[in-house]
Amino acid sequence: MSRRKLLEQLAFGTGVAATGMASWPLAASVIQPLRGEAGPPAEPWVEVAIEKEVRADRPLKATLRIPVRDGYFTTLVELGAVWLRRGSDGTIAALSGTCPHLGCGLGLDAKGGFACPCHESHFGPDGGYLKGRRRAPWTRCRCASRKAACWCRPCDSPPDKVRRQI
Ligand code: FES
């Protein structure tokens, strides 16, 4: 084989490989929906904690993350957070981690309830309104126990301001 022929074949092979790599994301975006792999299902159940971690004396904050496949990348996408607490009857209740006023993250306060750092709304341990800008209890989330783990569905509704714009 001549040197010229060898270089022609190498250039052709490199071109075919580069074209294949460049067209892979396009092919994946066509094939994935056909295989039913497009994006997350609506309101998926997400494992958020081991049941034993959820205690009655202190709420546990858990983040809902789901794997989302996009082309050949799979990334974990956050769907919000929940506060988990075990009730006196042993059942686990979940409250959204987002303030219902304008969507800031809620944290624990010194009295065992919850407080929003943005406009100082306060809620009781069960999510009931105590004081501040938001006069209604915030969102309860759907959770279930399965295989010694706690599973929740995304529960954040749009905050007040977004809801008014819709
Ligand atoms: S965002 Fe929480 S009180 Fe305004």
mmCIF file of C-alpha atoms and ligand atoms in Angstrom:
data_model
loop_
_atom_site.group_PDB
_atom_site.id
_atom_site.type_symbol
_atom_site.label_atom_id
_atom_site.label_comp_id
_atom_site.label_asym_id
_atom_site.label_seq_id
_atom_site.Cartn_x
_atom_site.Cartn_y
_atom_site.Cartn_z
ATOM 1 C CA MET A 1 0.000 0.000 0.000
ATOM 2 C CA SER A 2 1.342 3.368 -0.944
ATOM 3 C CA ARG A 3 1.799 6.142 1.564
ATOM 4 C CA ARG A 4 -0.785 8.273 -0.268
ATOM 5 C CA LYS A 5 -3.391 5.480 -0.100
ATOM 6 C CA LEU A 6 -2.735 4.925 3.617
ATOM 7 C CA LEU A 7 -3.162 8.651 4.387
ATOM 8 C CA GLU A 8 -6.384 8.740 2.322
ATOM 9 C CA GLN A 9 -7.818 5.824 4.313
ATOM 10 C CA LEU A 10 -6.766 7.384 7.639
ATOM 11 C CA ALA A 11 -8.381 10.704 6.690
ATOM 12 C CA PHE A 12 -11.567 8.909 5.583
ATOM 13 C CA GLY A 13 -11.718 6.876 8.820
ATOM 14 C CA THR A 14 -11.171 9.976 10.939
ATOM 15 C CA GLY A 15 -13.940 11.788 9.047
ATOM 16 C CA VAL A 16 -16.384 8.909 9.546
ATOM 17 C CA ALA A 17 -15.561 8.732 13.276
ATOM 18 C CA ALA A 18 -15.966 12.500 13.722
ATOM 19 C CA THR A 19 -19.304 12.489 11.881
ATOM 20 C CA GLY A 20 -20.547 9.575 14.001
ATOM 21 C CA MET A 21 -19.579 11.300 17.251
ATOM 22 C CA ALA A 22 -21.159 14.581 16.152
ATOM 23 C CA SER A 23 -24.447 12.941 15.142
ATOM 24 C CA TRP A 24 -24.763 10.788 18.309
ATOM 25 C CA PRO A 25 -26.663 13.401 20.389
ATOM 26 C CA LEU A 26 -29.109 13.922 17.507
ATOM 27 C CA ALA A 27 -29.658 10.186 17.161
ATOM 28 C CA ALA A 28 -30.092 9.811 20.939
ATOM 29 C CA SER A 29 -32.681 12.609 21.015
ATOM 30 C CA VAL A 30 -34.691 10.757 18.346
ATOM 31 C CA ILE A 31 -34.288 7.239 19.766
ATOM 32 C CA GLN A 32 -34.899 8.001 23.465
ATOM 33 C CA PRO A 33 -38.516 9.179 23.097
ATOM 34 C CA LEU A 34 -39.260 6.108 20.989
ATOM 35 C CA ARG A 35 -37.905 3.895 23.795
ATOM 36 C CA GLY A 36 -39.893 5.800 26.418
ATOM 37 C CA GLU A 37 -36.815 7.277 28.093
ATOM 38 C CA ALA A 38 -37.554 10.955 27.495
ATOM 39 C CA GLY A 39 -37.214 13.018 30.651
ATOM 40 C CA PRO A 40 -38.658 12.318 34.060
ATOM 41 C CA PRO A 41 -42.160 10.958 34.409
ATOM 42 C CA ALA A 42 -44.700 13.390 35.799
ATOM 43 C CA GLU A 43 -44.586 13.467 39.587
ATOM 44 C CA PRO A 44 -42.198 10.565 40.152
ATOM 45 C CA TRP A 45 -41.801 8.916 43.551
ATOM 46 C CA VAL A 46 -38.350 9.716 44.899
ATOM 47 C CA GLU A 47 -36.551 7.902 47.722
ATOM 48 C CA VAL A 48 -35.600 10.666 50.160
ATOM 49 C CA ALA A 49 -34.523 9.002 53.390
ATOM 50 C CA ILE A 50 -34.132 5.779 55.310
ATOM 51 C CA GLU A 51 -37.152 5.377 57.584
ATOM 52 C CA LYS A 52 -35.016 5.034 60.726
ATOM 53 C CA GLU A 53 -33.512 8.490 60.096
ATOM 54 C CA VAL A 54 -36.899 10.188 60.517
ATOM 55 C CA ARG A 55 -37.442 10.946 64.202
ATOM 56 C CA ALA A 56 -40.245 12.450 66.225
ATOM 57 C CA ASP A 57 -38.073 14.925 68.130
ATOM 58 C CA ARG A 58 -36.395 16.663 65.198
ATOM 59 C CA PRO A 59 -37.532 17.170 61.569
ATOM 60 C CA LEU A 60 -35.231 15.930 58.838
ATOM 61 C CA LYS A 61 -34.695 17.937 55.659
ATOM 62 C CA ALA A 62 -34.388 15.817 52.525
ATOM 63 C CA THR A 63 -33.784 16.823 48.898
ATOM 64 C CA LEU A 64 -35.718 15.227 46.068
ATOM 65 C CA ARG A 65 -33.340 14.369 43.203
ATOM 66 C CA ILE A 66 -34.131 12.370 40.092
ATOM 67 C CA PRO A 67 -31.800 11.178 37.325
ATOM 68 C CA VAL A 68 -32.624 12.805 33.988
ATOM 69 C CA ARG A 69 -31.055 11.479 30.820
ATOM 70 C CA ASP A 70 -30.274 14.033 28.132
ATOM 71 C CA GLY A 71 -28.400 12.713 25.114
ATOM 72 C CA TYR A 72 -25.570 10.676 26.589
ATOM 73 C CA PHE A 73 -25.457 12.546 29.887
ATOM 74 C CA THR A 74 -27.415 11.600 32.995
ATOM 75 C CA THR A 75 -27.664 14.323 35.580
ATOM 76 C CA LEU A 76 -29.395 14.545 38.932
ATOM 77 C CA VAL A 77 -32.051 17.229 38.874
ATOM 78 C CA GLU A 78 -33.390 18.691 42.115
ATOM 79 C CA LEU A 79 -37.163 18.812 42.430
ATOM 80 C CA GLY A 80 -37.208 20.636 45.734
ATOM 81 C CA ALA A 81 -36.902 19.640 49.361
ATOM 82 C CA VAL A 82 -39.166 18.278 52.067
ATOM 83 C CA TRP A 83 -39.158 18.352 55.850
ATOM 84 C CA LEU A 84 -39.910 14.904 57.258
ATOM 85 C CA ARG A 85 -41.210 14.284 60.769
ATOM 86 C CA ARG A 86 -42.507 11.175 62.520
ATOM 87 C CA GLY A 87 -45.828 11.674 64.254
ATOM 88 C CA SER A 88 -46.785 10.312 67.676
ATOM 89 C CA ASP A 89 -48.561 7.394 65.941
ATOM 90 C CA GLY A 90 -45.363 6.470 64.061
ATOM 91 C CA THR A 91 -46.468 7.714 60.652
ATOM 92 C CA ILE A 92 -44.200 9.989 58.672
ATOM 93 C CA ALA A 93 -45.487 13.354 57.526
ATOM 94 C CA ALA A 94 -43.777 15.558 54.965
ATOM 95 C CA LEU A 95 -43.975 19.299 54.439
ATOM 96 C CA SER A 96 -42.544 21.221 51.510
ATOM 97 C CA GLY A 97 -39.121 22.761 52.051
ATOM 98 C CA THR A 98 -40.269 25.924 50.286
ATOM 99 C CA CYS A 99 -42.053 28.890 51.853
ATOM 100 C CA PRO A 100 -45.556 29.326 50.398
ATOM 101 C CA HIS A 101 -45.171 33.113 50.331
ATOM 102 C CA LEU A 102 -42.454 33.676 47.697
ATOM 103 C CA GLY A 103 -40.548 30.419 47.654
ATOM 104 C CA CYS A 104 -37.560 30.878 49.978
ATOM 105 C CA GLY A 105 -36.151 27.808 51.723
ATOM 106 C CA LEU A 106 -37.638 27.161 55.174
ATOM 107 C CA GLY A 107 -35.436 26.339 58.130
ATOM 108 C CA LEU A 108 -35.929 25.222 61.693
ATOM 109 C CA ASP A 109 -36.510 27.809 64.401
ATOM 110 C CA ALA A 110 -35.516 27.625 68.062
ATOM 111 C CA LYS A 111 -39.013 26.539 69.193
ATOM 112 C CA GLY A 112 -39.216 23.345 67.125
ATOM 113 C CA GLY A 113 -41.184 24.975 64.314
ATOM 114 C CA PHE A 114 -40.118 26.458 61.024
ATOM 115 C CA ALA A 115 -39.100 29.951 59.951
ATOM 116 C CA CYS A 116 -38.602 31.664 56.640
ATOM 117 C CA PRO A 117 -35.518 33.906 56.531
ATOM 118 C CA CYS A 118 -36.860 36.142 53.746
ATOM 119 C CA HIS A 119 -39.898 37.832 55.359
ATOM 120 C CA GLU A 120 -39.924 36.158 58.765
ATOM 121 C CA SER A 121 -42.986 33.962 58.423
ATOM 122 C CA HIS A 122 -43.205 31.337 61.169
ATOM 123 C CA PHE A 123 -44.946 27.967 61.145
ATOM 124 C CA GLY A 124 -45.572 25.407 63.854
ATOM 125 C CA PRO A 125 -44.081 21.896 63.901
ATOM 126 C CA ASP A 126 -47.143 20.598 62.027
ATOM 127 C CA GLY A 127 -46.939 23.320 59.355
ATOM 128 C CA GLY A 128 -49.675 25.530 60.794
ATOM 129 C CA TYR A 129 -49.324 29.287 60.314
ATOM 130 C CA LEU A 130 -48.070 31.245 63.355
ATOM 131 C CA LYS A 131 -47.057 34.711 62.105
ATOM 132 C CA GLY A 132 -45.636 36.589 59.130
ATOM 133 C CA ARG A 133 -46.597 37.329 55.546
ATOM 134 C CA ARG A 134 -48.132 33.967 54.753
ATOM 135 C CA ARG A 135 -51.443 33.364 56.548
ATOM 136 C CA ALA A 136 -52.107 29.790 55.443
ATOM 137 C CA PRO A 137 -50.325 26.546 56.303
ATOM 138 C CA TRP A 138 -47.812 25.451 53.760
ATOM 139 C CA THR A 139 -47.934 22.448 51.461
ATOM 140 C CA ARG A 140 -48.080 18.900 52.731
ATOM 141 C CA CYS A 141 -46.392 16.386 50.446
ATOM 142 C CA ARG A 142 -47.384 12.865 49.508
ATOM 143 C CA CYS A 143 -45.021 10.378 51.120
ATOM 144 C CA ALA A 144 -45.049 6.629 51.618
ATOM 145 C CA SER A 145 -42.908 4.007 53.316
ATOM 146 C CA ARG A 146 -41.570 1.255 51.122
ATOM 147 C CA LYS A 147 -38.738 -1.239 51.800
ATOM 148 C CA ALA A 148 -37.599 0.612 54.964
ATOM 149 C CA ALA A 149 -37.264 3.853 53.030
ATOM 150 C CA CYS A 150 -39.332 6.997 52.821
ATOM 151 C CA TRP A 151 -40.525 7.980 49.330
ATOM 152 C CA CYS A 152 -42.037 11.341 48.428
ATOM 153 C CA ARG A 153 -43.490 13.071 45.419
ATOM 154 C CA PRO A 154 -42.525 16.634 44.490
ATOM 155 C CA CYS A 155 -44.911 18.847 46.372
ATOM 156 C CA ASP A 156 -44.056 22.458 45.750
ATOM 157 C CA SER A 157 -46.853 24.495 44.309
ATOM 158 C CA PRO A 158 -45.916 27.831 42.761
ATOM 159 C CA PRO A 159 -45.445 30.520 45.389
ATOM 160 C CA ASP A 160 -48.080 33.278 45.735
ATOM 161 C CA LYS A 161 -46.449 35.743 43.339
ATOM 162 C CA VAL A 162 -46.037 33.195 40.529
ATOM 163 C CA ARG A 163 -49.583 31.934 41.056
ATOM 164 C CA ARG A 164 -50.950 35.470 40.654
ATOM 165 C CA GLN A 165 -49.074 35.980 37.357
ATOM 166 C CA ILE A 166 -50.502 32.839 35.731
HETATM 167 S S1 FES B 1 -40.736 34.054 51.151
HETATM 168 FE FE1 FES B 1 -41.130 33.252 53.091
HETATM 169 S S2 FES B 1 -42.150 34.816 54.131
HETATM 170 FE FE2 FES B 1 -41.770 35.639 52.164
#
